[in-house]
mmCIF file of C-alpha atoms in Angstrom:
data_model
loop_
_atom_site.group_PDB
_atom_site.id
_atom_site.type_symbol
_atom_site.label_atom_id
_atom_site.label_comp_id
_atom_site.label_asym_id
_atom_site.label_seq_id
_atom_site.Cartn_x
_atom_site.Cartn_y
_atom_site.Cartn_z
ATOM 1 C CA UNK A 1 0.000 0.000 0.000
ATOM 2 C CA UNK A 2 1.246 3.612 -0.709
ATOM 3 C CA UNK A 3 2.495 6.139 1.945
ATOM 4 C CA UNK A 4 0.009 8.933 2.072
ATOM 5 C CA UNK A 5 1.224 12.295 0.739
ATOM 6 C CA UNK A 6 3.447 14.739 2.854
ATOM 7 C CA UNK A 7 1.235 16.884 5.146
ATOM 8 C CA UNK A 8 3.645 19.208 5.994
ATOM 9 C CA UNK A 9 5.182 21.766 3.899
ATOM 10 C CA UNK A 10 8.836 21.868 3.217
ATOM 11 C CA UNK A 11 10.874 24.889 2.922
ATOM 12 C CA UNK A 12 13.185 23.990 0.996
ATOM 13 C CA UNK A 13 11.389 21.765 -0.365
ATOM 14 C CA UNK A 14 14.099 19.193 -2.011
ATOM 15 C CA UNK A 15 17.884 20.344 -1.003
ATOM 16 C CA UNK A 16 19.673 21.482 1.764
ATOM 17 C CA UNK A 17 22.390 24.071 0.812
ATOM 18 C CA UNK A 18 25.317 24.374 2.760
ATOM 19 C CA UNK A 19 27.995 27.194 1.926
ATOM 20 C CA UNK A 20 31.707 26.913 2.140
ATOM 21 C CA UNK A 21 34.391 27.261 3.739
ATOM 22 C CA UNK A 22 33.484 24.348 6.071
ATOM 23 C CA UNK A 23 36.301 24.929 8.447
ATOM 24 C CA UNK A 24 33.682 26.199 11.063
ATOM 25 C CA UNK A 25 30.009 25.078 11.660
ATOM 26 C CA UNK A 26 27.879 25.847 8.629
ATOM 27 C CA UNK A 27 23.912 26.069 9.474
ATOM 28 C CA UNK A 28 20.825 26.113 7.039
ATOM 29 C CA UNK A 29 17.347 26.325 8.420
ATOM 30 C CA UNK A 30 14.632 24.078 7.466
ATOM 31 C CA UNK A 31 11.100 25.573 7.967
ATOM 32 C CA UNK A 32 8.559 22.655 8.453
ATOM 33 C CA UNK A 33 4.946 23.950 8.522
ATOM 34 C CA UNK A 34 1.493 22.316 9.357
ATOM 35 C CA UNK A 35 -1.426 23.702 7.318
ATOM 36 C CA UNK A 36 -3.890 20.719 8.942
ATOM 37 C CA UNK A 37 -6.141 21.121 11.546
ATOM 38 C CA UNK A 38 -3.759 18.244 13.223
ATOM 39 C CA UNK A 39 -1.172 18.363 15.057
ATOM 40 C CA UNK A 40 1.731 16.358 13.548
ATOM 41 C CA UNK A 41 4.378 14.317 14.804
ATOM 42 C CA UNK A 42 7.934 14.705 12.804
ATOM 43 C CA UNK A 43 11.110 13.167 12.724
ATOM 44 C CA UNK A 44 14.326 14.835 11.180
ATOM 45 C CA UNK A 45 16.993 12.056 9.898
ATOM 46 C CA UNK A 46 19.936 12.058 8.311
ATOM 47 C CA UNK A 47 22.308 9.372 6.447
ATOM 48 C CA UNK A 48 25.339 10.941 8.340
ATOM 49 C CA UNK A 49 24.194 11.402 11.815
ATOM 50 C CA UNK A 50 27.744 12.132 12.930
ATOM 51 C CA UNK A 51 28.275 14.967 10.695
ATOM 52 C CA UNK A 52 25.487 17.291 11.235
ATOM 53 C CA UNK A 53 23.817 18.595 14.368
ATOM 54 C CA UNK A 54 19.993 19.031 14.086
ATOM 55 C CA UNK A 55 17.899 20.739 16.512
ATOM 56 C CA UNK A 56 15.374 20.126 17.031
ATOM 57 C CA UNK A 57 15.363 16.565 15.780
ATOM 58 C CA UNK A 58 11.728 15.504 16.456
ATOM 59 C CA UNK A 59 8.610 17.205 18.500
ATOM 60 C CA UNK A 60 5.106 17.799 17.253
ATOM 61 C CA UNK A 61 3.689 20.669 15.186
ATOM 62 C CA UNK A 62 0.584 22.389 16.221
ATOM 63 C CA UNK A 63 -1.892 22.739 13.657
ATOM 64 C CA UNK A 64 -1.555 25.696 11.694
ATOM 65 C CA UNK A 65 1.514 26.491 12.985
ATOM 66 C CA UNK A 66 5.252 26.036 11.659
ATOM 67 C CA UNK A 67 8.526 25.321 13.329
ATOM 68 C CA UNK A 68 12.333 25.806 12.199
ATOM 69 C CA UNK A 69 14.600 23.357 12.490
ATOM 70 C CA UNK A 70 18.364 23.780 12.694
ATOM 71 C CA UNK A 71 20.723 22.177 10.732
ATOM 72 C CA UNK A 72 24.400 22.214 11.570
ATOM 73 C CA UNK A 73 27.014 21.117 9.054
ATOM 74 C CA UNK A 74 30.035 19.856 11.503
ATOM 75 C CA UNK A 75 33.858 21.778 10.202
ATOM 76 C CA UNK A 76 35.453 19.125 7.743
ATOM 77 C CA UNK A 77 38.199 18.986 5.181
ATOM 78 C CA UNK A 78 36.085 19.575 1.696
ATOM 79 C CA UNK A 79 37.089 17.557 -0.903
ATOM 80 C CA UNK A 80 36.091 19.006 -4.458
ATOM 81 C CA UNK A 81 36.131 15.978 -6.057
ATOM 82 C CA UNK A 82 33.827 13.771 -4.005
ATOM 83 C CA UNK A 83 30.288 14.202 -4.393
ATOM 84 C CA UNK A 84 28.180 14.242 -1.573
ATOM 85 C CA UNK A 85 25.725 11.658 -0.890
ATOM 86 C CA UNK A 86 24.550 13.479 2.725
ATOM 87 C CA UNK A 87 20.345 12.446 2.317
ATOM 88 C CA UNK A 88 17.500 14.239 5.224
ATOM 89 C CA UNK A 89 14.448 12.546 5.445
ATOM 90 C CA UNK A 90 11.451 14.365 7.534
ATOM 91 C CA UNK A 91 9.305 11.705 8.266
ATOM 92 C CA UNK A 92 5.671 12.482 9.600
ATOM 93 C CA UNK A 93 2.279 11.149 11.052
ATOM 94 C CA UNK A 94 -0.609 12.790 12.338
ATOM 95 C CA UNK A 95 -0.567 13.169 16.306
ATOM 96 C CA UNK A 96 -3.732 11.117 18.009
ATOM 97 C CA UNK A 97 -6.241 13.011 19.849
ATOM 98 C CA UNK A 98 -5.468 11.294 23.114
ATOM 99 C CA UNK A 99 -1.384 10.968 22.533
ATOM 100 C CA UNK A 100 0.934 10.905 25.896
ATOM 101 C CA UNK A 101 3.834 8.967 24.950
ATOM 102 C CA UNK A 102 5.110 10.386 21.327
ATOM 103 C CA UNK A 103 7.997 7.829 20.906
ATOM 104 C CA UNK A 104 5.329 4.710 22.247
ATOM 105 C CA UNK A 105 3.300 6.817 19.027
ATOM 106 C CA UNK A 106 6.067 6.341 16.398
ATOM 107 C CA UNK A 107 6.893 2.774 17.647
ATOM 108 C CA UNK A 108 3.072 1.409 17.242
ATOM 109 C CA UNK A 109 2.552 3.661 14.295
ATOM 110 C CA UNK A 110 1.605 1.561 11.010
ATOM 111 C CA UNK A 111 3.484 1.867 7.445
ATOM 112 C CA UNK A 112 0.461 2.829 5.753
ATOM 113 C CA UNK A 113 0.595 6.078 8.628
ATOM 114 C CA UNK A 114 4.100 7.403 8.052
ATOM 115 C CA UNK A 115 4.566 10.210 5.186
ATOM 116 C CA UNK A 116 8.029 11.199 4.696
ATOM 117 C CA UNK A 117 10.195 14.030 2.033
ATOM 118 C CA UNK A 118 13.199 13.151 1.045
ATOM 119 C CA UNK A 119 16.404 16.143 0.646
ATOM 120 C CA UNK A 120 19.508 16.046 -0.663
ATOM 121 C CA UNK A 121 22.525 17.965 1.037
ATOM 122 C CA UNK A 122 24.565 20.228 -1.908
ATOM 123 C CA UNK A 123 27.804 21.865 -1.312
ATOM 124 C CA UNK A 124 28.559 25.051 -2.309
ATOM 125 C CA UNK A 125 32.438 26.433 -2.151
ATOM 126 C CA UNK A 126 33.149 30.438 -3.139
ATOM 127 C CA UNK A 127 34.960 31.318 -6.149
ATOM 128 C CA UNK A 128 37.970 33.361 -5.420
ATOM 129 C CA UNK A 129 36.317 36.302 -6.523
ATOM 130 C CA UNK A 130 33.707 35.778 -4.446
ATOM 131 C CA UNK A 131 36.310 34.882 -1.048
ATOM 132 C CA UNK A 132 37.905 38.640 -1.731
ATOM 133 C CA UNK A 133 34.629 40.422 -2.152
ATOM 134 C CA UNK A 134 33.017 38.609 1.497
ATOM 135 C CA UNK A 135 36.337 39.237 2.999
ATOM 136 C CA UNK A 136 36.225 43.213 1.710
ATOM 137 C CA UNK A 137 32.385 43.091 3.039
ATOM 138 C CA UNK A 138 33.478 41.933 6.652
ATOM 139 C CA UNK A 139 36.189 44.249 6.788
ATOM 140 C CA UNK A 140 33.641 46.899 5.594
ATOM 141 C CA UNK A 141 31.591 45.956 8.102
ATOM 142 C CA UNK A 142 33.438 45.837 10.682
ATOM 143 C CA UNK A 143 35.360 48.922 10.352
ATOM 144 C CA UNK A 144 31.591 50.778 10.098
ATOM 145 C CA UNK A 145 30.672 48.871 13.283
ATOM 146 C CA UNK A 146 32.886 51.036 15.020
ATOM 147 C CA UNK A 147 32.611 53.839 14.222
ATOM 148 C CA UNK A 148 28.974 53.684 14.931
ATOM 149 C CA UNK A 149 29.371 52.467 18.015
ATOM 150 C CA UNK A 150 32.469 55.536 18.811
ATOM 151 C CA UNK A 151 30.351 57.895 17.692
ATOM 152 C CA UNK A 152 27.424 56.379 19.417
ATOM 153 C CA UNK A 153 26.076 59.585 21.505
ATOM 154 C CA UNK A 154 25.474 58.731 25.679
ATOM 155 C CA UNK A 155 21.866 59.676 24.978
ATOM 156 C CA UNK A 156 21.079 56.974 22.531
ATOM 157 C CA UNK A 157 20.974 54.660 25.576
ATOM 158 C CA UNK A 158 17.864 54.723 26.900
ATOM 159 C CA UNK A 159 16.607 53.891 22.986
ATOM 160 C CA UNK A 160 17.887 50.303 23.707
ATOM 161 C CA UNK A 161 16.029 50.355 26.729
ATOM 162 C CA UNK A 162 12.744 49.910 27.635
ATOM 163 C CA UNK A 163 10.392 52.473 29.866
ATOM 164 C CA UNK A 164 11.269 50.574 32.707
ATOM 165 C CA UNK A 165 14.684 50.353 32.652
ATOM 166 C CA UNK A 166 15.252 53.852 32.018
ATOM 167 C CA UNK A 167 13.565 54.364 35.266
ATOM 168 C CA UNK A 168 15.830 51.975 36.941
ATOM 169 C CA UNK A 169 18.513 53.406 35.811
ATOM 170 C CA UNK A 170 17.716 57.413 36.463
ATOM 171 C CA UNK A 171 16.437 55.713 40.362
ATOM 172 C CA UNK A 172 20.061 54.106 40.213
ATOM 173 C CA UNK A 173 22.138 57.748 38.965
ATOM 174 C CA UNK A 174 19.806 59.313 41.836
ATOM 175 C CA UNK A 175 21.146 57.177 44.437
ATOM 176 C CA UNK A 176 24.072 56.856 43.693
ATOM 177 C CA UNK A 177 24.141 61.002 43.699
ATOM 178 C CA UNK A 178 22.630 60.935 46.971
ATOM 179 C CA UNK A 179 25.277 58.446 48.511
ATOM 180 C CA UNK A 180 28.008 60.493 47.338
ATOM 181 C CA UNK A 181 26.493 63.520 49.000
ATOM 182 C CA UNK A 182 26.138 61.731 51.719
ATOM 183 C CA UNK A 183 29.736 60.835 51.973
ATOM 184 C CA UNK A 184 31.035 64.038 50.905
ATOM 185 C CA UNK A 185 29.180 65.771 54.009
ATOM 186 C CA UNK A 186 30.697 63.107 56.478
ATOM 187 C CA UNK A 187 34.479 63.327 55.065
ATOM 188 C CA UNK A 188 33.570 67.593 55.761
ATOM 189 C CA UNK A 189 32.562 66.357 58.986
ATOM 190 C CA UNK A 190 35.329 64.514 60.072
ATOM 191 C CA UNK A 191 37.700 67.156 58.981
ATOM 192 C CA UNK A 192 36.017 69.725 60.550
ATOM 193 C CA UNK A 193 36.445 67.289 63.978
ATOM 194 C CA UNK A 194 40.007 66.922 63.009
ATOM 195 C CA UNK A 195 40.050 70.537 63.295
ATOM 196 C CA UNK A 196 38.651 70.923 65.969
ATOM 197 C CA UNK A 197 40.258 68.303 68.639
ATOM 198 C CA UNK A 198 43.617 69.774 66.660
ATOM 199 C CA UNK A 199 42.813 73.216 67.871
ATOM 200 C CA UNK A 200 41.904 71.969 71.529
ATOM 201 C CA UNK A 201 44.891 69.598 71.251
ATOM 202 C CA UNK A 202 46.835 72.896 70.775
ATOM 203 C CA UNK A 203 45.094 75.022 73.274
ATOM 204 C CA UNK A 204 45.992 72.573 76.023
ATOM 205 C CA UNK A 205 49.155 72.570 74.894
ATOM 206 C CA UNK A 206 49.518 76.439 75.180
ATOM 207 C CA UNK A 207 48.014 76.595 78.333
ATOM 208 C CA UNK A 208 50.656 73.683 79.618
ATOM 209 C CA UNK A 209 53.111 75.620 78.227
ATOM 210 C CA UNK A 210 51.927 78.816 79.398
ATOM 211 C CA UNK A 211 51.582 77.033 83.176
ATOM 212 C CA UNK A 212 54.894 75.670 83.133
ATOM 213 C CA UNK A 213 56.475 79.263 82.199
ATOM 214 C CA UNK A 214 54.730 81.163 85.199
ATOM 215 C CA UNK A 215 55.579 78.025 87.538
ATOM 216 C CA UNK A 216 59.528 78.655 86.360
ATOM 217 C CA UNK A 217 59.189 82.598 86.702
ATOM 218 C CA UNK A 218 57.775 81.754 89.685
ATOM 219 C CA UNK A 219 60.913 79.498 91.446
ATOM 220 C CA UNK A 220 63.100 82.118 89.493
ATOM 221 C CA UNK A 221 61.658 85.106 91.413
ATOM 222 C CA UNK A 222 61.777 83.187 94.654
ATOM 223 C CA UNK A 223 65.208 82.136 94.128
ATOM 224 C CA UNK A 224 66.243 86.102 92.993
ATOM 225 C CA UNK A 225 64.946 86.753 96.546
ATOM 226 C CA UNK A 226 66.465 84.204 98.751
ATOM 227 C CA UNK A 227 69.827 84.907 97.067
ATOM 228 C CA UNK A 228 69.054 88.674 98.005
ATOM 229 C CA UNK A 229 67.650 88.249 101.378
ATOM 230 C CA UNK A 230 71.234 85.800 101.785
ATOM 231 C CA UNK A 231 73.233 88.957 100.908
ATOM 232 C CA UNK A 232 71.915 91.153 102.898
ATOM 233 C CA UNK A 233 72.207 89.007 105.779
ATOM 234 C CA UNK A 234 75.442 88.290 104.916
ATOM 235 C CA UNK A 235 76.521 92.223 104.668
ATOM 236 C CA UNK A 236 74.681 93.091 107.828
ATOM 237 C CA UNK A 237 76.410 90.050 110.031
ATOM 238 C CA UNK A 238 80.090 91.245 108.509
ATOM 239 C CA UNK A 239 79.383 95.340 109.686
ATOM 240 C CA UNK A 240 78.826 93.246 112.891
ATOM 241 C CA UNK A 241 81.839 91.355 113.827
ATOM 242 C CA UNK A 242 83.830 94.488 112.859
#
């Protein structure tokens, strides 16, 4: 018994291009879509499973909805001369009404269920031409990049950001004003203490001085008049004994 037709539209619908150089990962998108009123179960496979990367590789399709699916070319040595036989098949079935195990689905699923496409993979290398002309583009493009983003004005900010970001940040710049205010008026603060136990500090020292200068004019006086009062003692006791 014949498959039933494909369901699901392909896009592309019979090759998978990939574009060289392949010494990084090369990706093409596959868009799968569902014009049914059924969901649909799919299955992405591949004849080298250990060269490309697909994501995602199976799931289910809403109806009337569409889904893009990944394909990722793994870095390899290209050989010109050998032609690729790299095959995808999407292979599909329409999702039961009461379905809670998808991969119990695709194990008890009947031949006469499955619909699959078929796509070949086709390798595409640049020209030499072409290899100058992307390698001009990027330079182009980079170069451009920055300068936009050098001459990129402060202001042009808050275009990138949302209503309510822009308030976060303004509530941010306002705080952070206020805590350097803040610490501004302590550091005036604690200078203006330094000052002041600075000035005390020196007062006390003036005053020790100061008390330690009338204490020594004070023994010196009192010395002054013992040594005088001595004298004259002296003096009077010699007219004395003469």
């Amino acid at each position: 018994m014949a498959r039933p037709e494909q369901v699901l539209l392909l896009e592309p619908q019979h090759e998978l291009k990939f574009r060289g150089p392949f010494s990084d990962v090369v990706t093409t998108n596959l868009k799968l879509s569902n014009p049914t009123d059924r969901n649909v179960c799919f299955k992405v496979k591949t004849t080298a499973p250990r060269r490309y990367c697909v994501r995602p590789n199976s799931g289910i399709i809403d109806a009337g909805t569409s889904i893009n699916v990944s394909v990722m070319l793994q870095p390899f040595e290209y050989d010109p001369n050998e032609k690729s036989k790299h095959k995808f098949m999407v292979q599909s079935m329409l999702a039961p009404p009461d379905m809670t195990d998808m991969e119990g689905v695709w194990k008890e699923a009947k031949p006469e269920e499955l619909m699959d496409s078929k796509l070949r993979c086709v390798f595409e290398m640049p020209t030499e031409n072409e290899k100058t002309h992307d390698m001009e583009s990027n330079k182009m493009s980079s170069s451009l990049l920055k300068s936009e983003s050098s001459a990129l004005p402060v202001k042009s900010l808050s275009s990138t950001l949302n209503d309510g970001e822009v308030k976060n940040f303004m509530e941010e710049c306002k705080r952070l004003q206020m805590e350097a205010q803040r610490l501004r008026e302590e550091n005036k603060q604690i200078r203006e203490d330094d000052g002041f136990r600075m000035g005390k500090s020196n007062i006390m020292s003036s005053q020790h001085a100061s008390g330690s200068m009338k204490r020594e004019e004070g023994l010196s006086a009192r010395s002054v008049a013992l040594i005088l009062l001595f004298f004259t003692v002296g003096v009077i006791v010699g007219k004395l004994m003469l």
